[in-house]
Short mmCIF file of C-alpha atoms in Angstrom, two decimals:
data_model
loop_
_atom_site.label_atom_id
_atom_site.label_comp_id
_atom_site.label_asym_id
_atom_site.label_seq_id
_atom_site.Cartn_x
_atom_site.Cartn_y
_atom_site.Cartn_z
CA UNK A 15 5.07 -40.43 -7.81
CA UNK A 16 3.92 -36.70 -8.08
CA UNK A 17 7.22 -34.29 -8.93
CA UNK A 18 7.39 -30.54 -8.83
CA UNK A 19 10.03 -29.07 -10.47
CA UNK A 20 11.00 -25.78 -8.85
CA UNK A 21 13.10 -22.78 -10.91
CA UNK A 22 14.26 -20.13 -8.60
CA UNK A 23 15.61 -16.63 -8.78
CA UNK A 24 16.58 -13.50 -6.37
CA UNK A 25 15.44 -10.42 -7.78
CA UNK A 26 15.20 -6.71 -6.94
CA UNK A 27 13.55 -3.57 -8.92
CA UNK A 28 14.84 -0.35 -9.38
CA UNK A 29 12.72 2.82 -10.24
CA UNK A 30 14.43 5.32 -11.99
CA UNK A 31 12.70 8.62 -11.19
CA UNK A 32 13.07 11.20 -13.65
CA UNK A 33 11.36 14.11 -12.20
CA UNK A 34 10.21 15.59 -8.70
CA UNK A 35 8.60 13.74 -5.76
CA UNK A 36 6.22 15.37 -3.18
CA UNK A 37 6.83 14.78 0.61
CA UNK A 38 4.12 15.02 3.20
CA UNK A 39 5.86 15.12 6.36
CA UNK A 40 3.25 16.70 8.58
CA UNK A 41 5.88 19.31 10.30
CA UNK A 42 3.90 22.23 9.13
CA UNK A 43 0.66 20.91 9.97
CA UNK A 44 -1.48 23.75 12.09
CA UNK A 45 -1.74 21.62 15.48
CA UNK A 46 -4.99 22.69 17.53
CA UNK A 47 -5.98 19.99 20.34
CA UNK A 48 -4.16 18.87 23.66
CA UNK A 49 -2.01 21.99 23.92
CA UNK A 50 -1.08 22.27 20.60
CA UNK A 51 -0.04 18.81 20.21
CA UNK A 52 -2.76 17.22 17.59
CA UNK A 53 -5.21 18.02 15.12
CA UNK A 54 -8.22 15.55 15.37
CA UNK A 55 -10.91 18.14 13.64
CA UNK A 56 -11.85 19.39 16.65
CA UNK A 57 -12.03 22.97 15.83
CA UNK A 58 -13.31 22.57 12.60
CA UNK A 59 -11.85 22.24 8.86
CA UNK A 60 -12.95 18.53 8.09
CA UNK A 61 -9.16 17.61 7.85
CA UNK A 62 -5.71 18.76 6.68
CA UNK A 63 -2.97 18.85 3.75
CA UNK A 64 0.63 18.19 3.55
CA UNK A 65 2.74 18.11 0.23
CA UNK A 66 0.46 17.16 -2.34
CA UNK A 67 -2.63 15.42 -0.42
CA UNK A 68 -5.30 15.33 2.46
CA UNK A 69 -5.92 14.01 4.87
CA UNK A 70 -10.06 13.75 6.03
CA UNK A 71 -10.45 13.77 9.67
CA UNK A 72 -13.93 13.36 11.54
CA UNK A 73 -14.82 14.96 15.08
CA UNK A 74 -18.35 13.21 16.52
CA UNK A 75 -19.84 16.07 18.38
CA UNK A 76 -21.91 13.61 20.69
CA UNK A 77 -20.66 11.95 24.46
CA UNK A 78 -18.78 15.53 24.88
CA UNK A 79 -16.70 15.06 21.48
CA UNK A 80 -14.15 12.56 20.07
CA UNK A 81 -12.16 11.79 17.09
CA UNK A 82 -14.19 9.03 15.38
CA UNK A 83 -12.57 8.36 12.02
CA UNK A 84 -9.69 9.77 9.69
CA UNK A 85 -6.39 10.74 10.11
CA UNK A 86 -5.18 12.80 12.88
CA UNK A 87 -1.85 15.04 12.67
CA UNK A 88 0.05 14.35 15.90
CA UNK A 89 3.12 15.59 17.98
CA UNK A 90 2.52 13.46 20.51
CA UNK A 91 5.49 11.51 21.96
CA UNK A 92 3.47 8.53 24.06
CA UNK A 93 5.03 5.00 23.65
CA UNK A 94 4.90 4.12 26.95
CA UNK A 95 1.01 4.56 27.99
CA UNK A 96 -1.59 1.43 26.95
CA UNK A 97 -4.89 1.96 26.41
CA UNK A 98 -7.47 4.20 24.43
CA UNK A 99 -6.18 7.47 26.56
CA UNK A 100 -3.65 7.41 24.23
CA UNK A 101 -5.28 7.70 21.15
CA UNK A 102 -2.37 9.60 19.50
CA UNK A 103 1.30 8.13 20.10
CA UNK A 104 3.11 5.87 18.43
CA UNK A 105 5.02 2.74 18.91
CA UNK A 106 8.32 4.64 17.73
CA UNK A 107 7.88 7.12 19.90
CA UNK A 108 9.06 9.87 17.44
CA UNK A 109 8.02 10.79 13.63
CA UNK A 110 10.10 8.70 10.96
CA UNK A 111 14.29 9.55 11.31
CA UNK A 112 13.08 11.92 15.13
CA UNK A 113 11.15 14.25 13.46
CA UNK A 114 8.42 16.22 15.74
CA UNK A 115 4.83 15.35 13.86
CA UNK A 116 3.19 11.82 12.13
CA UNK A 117 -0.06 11.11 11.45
CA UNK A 118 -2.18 8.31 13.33
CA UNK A 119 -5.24 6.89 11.07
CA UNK A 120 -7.91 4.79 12.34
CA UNK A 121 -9.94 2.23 9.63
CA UNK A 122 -12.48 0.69 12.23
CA UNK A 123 -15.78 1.80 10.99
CA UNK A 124 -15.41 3.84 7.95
CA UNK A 125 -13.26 4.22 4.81
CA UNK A 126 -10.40 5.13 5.64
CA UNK A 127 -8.22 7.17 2.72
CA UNK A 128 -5.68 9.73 1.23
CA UNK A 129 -7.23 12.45 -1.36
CA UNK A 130 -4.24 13.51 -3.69
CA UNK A 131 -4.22 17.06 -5.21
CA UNK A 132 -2.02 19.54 -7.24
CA UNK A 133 0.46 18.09 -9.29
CA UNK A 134 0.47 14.51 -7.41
CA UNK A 135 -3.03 14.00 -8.63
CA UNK A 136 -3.45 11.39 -10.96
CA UNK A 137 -0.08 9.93 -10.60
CA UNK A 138 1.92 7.10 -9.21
CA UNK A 139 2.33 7.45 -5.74
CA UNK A 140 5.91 5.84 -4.41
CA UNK A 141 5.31 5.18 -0.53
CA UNK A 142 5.19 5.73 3.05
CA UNK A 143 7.01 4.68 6.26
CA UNK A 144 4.65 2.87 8.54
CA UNK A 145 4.62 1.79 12.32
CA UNK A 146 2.21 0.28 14.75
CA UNK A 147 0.21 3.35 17.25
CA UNK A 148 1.01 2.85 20.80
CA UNK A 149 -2.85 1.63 21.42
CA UNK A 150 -2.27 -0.91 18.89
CA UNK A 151 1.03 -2.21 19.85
CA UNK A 152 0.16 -2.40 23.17
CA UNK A 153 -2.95 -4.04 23.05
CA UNK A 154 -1.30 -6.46 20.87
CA UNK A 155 1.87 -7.05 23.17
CA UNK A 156 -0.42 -7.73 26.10
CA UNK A 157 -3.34 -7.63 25.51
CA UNK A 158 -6.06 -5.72 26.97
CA UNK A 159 -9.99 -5.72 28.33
CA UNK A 160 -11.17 -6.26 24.46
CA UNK A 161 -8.23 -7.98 22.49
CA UNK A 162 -5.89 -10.99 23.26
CA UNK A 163 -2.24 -10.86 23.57
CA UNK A 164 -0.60 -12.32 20.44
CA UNK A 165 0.97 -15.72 20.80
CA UNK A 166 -1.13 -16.88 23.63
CA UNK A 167 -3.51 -19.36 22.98
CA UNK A 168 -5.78 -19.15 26.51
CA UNK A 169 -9.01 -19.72 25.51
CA UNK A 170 -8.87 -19.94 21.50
CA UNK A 171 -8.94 -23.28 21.01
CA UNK A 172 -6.82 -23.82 18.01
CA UNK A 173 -4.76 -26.59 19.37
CA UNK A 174 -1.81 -24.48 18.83
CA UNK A 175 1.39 -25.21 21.69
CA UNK A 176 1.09 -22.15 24.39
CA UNK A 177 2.72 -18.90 23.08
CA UNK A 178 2.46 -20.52 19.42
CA UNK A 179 -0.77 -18.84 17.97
CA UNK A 180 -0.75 -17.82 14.38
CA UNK A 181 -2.16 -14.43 15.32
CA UNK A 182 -1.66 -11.18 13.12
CA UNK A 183 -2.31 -7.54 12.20
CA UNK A 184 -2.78 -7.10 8.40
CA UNK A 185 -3.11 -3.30 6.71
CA UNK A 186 -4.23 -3.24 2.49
CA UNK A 187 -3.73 -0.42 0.53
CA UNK A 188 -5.68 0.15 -2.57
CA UNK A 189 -6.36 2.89 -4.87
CA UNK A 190 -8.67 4.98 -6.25
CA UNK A 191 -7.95 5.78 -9.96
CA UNK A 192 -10.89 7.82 -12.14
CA UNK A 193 -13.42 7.55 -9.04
CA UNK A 194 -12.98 3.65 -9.54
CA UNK A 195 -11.43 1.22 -6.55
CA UNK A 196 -8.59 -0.57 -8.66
CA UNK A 197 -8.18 -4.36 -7.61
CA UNK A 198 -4.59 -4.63 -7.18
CA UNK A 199 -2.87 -3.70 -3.70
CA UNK A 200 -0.45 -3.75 -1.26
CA UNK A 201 -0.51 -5.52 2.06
CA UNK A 202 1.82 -5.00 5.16
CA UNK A 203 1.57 -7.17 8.29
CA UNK A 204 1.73 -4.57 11.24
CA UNK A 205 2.00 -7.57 13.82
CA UNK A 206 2.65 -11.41 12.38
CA UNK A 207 3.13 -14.33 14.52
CA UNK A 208 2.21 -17.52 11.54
CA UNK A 209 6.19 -18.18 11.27
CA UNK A 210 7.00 -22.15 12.25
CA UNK A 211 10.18 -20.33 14.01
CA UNK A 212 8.64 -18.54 16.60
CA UNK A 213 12.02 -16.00 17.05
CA UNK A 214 10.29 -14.51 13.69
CA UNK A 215 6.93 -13.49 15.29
CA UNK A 216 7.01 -9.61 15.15
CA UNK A 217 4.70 -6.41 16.55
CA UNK A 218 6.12 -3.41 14.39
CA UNK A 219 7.34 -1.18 16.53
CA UNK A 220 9.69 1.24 14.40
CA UNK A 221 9.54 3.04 10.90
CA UNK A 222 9.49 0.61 8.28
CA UNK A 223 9.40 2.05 3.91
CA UNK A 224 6.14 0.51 2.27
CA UNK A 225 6.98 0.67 -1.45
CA UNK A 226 3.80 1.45 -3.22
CA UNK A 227 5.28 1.72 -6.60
CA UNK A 228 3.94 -1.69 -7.67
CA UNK A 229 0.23 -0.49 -7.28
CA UNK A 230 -0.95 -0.37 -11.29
CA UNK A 231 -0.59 -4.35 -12.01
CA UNK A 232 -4.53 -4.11 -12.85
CA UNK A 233 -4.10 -1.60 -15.67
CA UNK A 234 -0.06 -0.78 -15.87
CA UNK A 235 0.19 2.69 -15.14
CA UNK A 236 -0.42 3.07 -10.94
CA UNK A 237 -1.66 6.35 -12.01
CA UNK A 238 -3.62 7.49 -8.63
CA UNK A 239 -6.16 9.84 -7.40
CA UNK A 240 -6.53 8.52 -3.86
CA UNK A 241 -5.52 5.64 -1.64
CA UNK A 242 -7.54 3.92 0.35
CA UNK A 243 -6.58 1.45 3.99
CA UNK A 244 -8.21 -1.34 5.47
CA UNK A 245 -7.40 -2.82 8.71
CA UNK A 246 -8.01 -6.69 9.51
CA UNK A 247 -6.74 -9.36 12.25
CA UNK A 248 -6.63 -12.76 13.40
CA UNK A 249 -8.34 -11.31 16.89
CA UNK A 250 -11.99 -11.03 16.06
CA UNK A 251 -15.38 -10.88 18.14
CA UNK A 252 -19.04 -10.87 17.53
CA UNK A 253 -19.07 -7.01 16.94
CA UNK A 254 -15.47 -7.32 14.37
CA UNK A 255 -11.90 -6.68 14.87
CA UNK A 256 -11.08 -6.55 18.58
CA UNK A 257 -7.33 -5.16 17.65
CA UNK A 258 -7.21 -1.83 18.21
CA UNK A 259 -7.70 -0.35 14.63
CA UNK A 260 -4.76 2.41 14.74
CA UNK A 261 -1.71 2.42 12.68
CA UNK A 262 1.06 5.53 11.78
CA UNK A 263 2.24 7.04 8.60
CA UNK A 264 4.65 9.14 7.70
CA UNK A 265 6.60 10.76 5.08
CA UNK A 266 3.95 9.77 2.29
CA UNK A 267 5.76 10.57 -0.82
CA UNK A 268 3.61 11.14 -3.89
CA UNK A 269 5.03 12.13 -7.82
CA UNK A 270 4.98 14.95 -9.61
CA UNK A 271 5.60 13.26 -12.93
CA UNK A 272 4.47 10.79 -15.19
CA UNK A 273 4.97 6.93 -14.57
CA UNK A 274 8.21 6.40 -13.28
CA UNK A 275 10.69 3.99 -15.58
CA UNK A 276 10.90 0.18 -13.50
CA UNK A 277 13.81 -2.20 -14.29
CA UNK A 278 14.20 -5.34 -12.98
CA UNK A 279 18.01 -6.52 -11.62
CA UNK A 280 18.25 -10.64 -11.33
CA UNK A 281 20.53 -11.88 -9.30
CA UNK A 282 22.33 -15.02 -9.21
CA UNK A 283 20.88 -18.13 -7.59
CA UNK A 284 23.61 -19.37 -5.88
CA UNK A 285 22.23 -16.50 -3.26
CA UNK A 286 19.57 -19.27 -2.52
CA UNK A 287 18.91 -22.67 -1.48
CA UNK A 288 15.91 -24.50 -2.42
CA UNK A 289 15.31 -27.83 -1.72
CA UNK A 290 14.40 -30.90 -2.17
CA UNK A 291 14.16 -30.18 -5.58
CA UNK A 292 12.42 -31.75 -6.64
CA UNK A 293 9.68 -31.83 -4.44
CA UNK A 294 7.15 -33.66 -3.29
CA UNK A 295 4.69 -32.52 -0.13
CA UNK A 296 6.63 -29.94 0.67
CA UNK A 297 10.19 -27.08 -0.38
CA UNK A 298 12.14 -25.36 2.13
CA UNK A 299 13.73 -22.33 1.27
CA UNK A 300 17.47 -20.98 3.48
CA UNK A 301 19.51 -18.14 2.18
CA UNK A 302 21.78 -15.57 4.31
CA UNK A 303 20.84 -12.38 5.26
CA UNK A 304 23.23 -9.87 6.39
CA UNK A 305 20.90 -7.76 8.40
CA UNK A 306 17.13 -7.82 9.77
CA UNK A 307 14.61 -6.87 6.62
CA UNK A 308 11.76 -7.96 5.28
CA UNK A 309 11.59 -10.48 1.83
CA UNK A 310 8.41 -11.08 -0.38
CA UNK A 311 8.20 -15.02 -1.35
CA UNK A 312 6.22 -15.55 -4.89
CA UNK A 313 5.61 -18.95 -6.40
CA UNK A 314 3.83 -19.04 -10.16
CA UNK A 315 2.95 -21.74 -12.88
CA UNK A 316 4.12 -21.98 -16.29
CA UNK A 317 0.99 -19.45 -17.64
CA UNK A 318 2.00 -17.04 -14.77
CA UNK A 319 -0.91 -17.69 -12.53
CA UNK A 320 0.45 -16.58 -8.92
CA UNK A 321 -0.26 -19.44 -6.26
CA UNK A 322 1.24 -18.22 -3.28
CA UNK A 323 2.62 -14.83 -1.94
CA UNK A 324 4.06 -14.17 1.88
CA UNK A 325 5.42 -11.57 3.46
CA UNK A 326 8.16 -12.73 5.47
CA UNK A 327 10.81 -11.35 7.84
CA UNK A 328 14.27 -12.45 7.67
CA UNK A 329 17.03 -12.31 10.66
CA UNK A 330 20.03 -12.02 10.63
CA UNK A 331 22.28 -15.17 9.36
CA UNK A 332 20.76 -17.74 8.03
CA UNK A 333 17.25 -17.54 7.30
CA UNK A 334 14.86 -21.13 6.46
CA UNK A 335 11.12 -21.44 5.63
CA UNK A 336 9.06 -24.12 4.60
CA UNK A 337 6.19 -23.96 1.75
CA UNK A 338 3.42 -26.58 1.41
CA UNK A 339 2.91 -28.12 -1.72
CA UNK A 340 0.79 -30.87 -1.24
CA UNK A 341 -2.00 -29.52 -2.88
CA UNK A 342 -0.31 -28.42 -6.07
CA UNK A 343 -0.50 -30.74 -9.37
CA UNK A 344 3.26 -31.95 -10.98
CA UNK A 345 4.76 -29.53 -13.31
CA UNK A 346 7.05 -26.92 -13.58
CA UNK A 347 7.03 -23.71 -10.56
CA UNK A 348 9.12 -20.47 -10.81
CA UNK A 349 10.00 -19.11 -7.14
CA UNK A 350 11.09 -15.68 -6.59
#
């Protein structure tokens, strides 16, 4: 009989920063459109900065005008209105921690990325808070002329139970290092409904930290002179993504230094339980967590070869998820 042998561990990493960080937190952005409420390149300057980077913005002069790509600076405080009126709000309501101004990007149609500049440039960059726009959310929540609502099956025939469908809202961030698109990258799920408990489905609606400060693993250094952001979903037509392709930034914090020192803390394992172990078709993870966050899974081979990575979110209390491994060949499996 086929026997996997599983090794687990708990671990965090700390980044010791010896030197200054940059913050762009879009409160002295020059706001020019809807009363003084958003910048969309309207009147001209092909974008914006804040701390050390900026931020492109297009205006399409044709159909009377509209903001067709980029990043727009807003002040807008719209969580309440669906639809494309509302171009500019955000789930959250607010900027990260109440402040007045965030930034909405859109990464439908074009490339969709961060320029850095001044002392930043070239250099690690450590993250950003992120949170669903209103348009997105809301389209997502319930749906709307163009997009389903998540977790409703009507119509998709995937032979999931009603409200059970495995939908989601995936962003990637990559980087641009010496004019060159870098392979490695960072992905946050915006909206995720695959979990087999469906009290774990989840449409971000508040500021949540993306930690960038693993971008590098293709050539060790995460040394960076742009990032770039793609948008994809489960919810897709003949003409692409039928999600609203609108997400929220804010506080981007960039480095002012040279690669940042990384140490890794291991826990103990006693933190987890893993079992059966070992395994067979399948491992189920449960562990305690003291609040609502959200936990990276990683399972590798002997050589190191990563076979699975999820993003999951973990309740609070006690927390259980299940990982196929029917597929996978005896031997030996680290999970972290």
């Amino acid at each position: 009989m086929k026997k996997i042998l599983l090794s687990i561990a708990l671990f965090g990493t700390v980044l010791t920063m010896k030197s200054q960080t940059v913050l762009s937190d879009f409160e002295s952005v020059t706001l020019t459109s809807m009363h003084n409420m958003v910048y969309n390149n309207s009147t001209g300057g092909g974008g914006f900065i804040s701390g050390d980077a900026f931020f492109p913005s297009k205006w399409d002069t044709s159909y009377g005008g509209y903001w067709s790509s980029g990043w727009a600076a807003s002040a807008v405080q719209n969580s309440f209105t669906a639809g494309y009126t509302n171009l500019y709000g955000c789930a959250a309501n607010k900027g990260y921690n109440n402040s007045n101004t965030s930034v909405v990007g859109t990464a439908g149609f074009s490339d969709l990325t961060i320029k850095l500049s001044g002392s930043s440039l070239g250099k690690p960059v450590s993250g950003f808070y992120v949170c669903n726009s209103t348009y997105a959310y809301k389209s997502m929540k319930y749906g709307d002329a163009y997009a389903k609502k998540f977790g409703d099956t009507t119509g998709t025939h995937c032979g999931c139970a009603q409200g059970s469908a495995p939908d989601w809202f995936l962003l990637k961030i990559k980087r641009y290092y010496n004019d060159t698109l870098r392979k490695d990258s960072v992905e946050v799920y915006l909206a995720d409904y695959r979990f087999t408990n469906n009290v774990q489905d989840y449409i971000l609606k508040t500021w949540t930290w993306i930690d960038l400060r693993k971008l590098g693993s293709t050539d060790s250094t995460g040394f960076t002179d742009s990032l770039a952001f793609y948008l994809s979903s489960s919810d897709t037509g003949a003409f692409g993504m039928n999600t609203p392709a609108f997400f929220c930034i804010d506080n981007l914090t960039t480095n002012a230094s040279t690669h940042p020192s990384v140490t890794q803390n291991y826990f103990s394992d006693n933190e987890l339980n893993l079992y059966p172990n070992p395994a067979k078709d399948f491992f189920e993870i449960a562990y305690q967590s003291e609040t609502p966050s959200f936990v990276s899974l990683k399972m590798i081979d002997v050589t190191g070869r990563e076979l699975l990575l999820q993003n999951l979110k973990s309740l609070n209390g006690l927390n259980k998820f299940k990982v196929d491994t029917q597929d996978l060949p005896a031997g030996i499996y680290y999970v972290t």
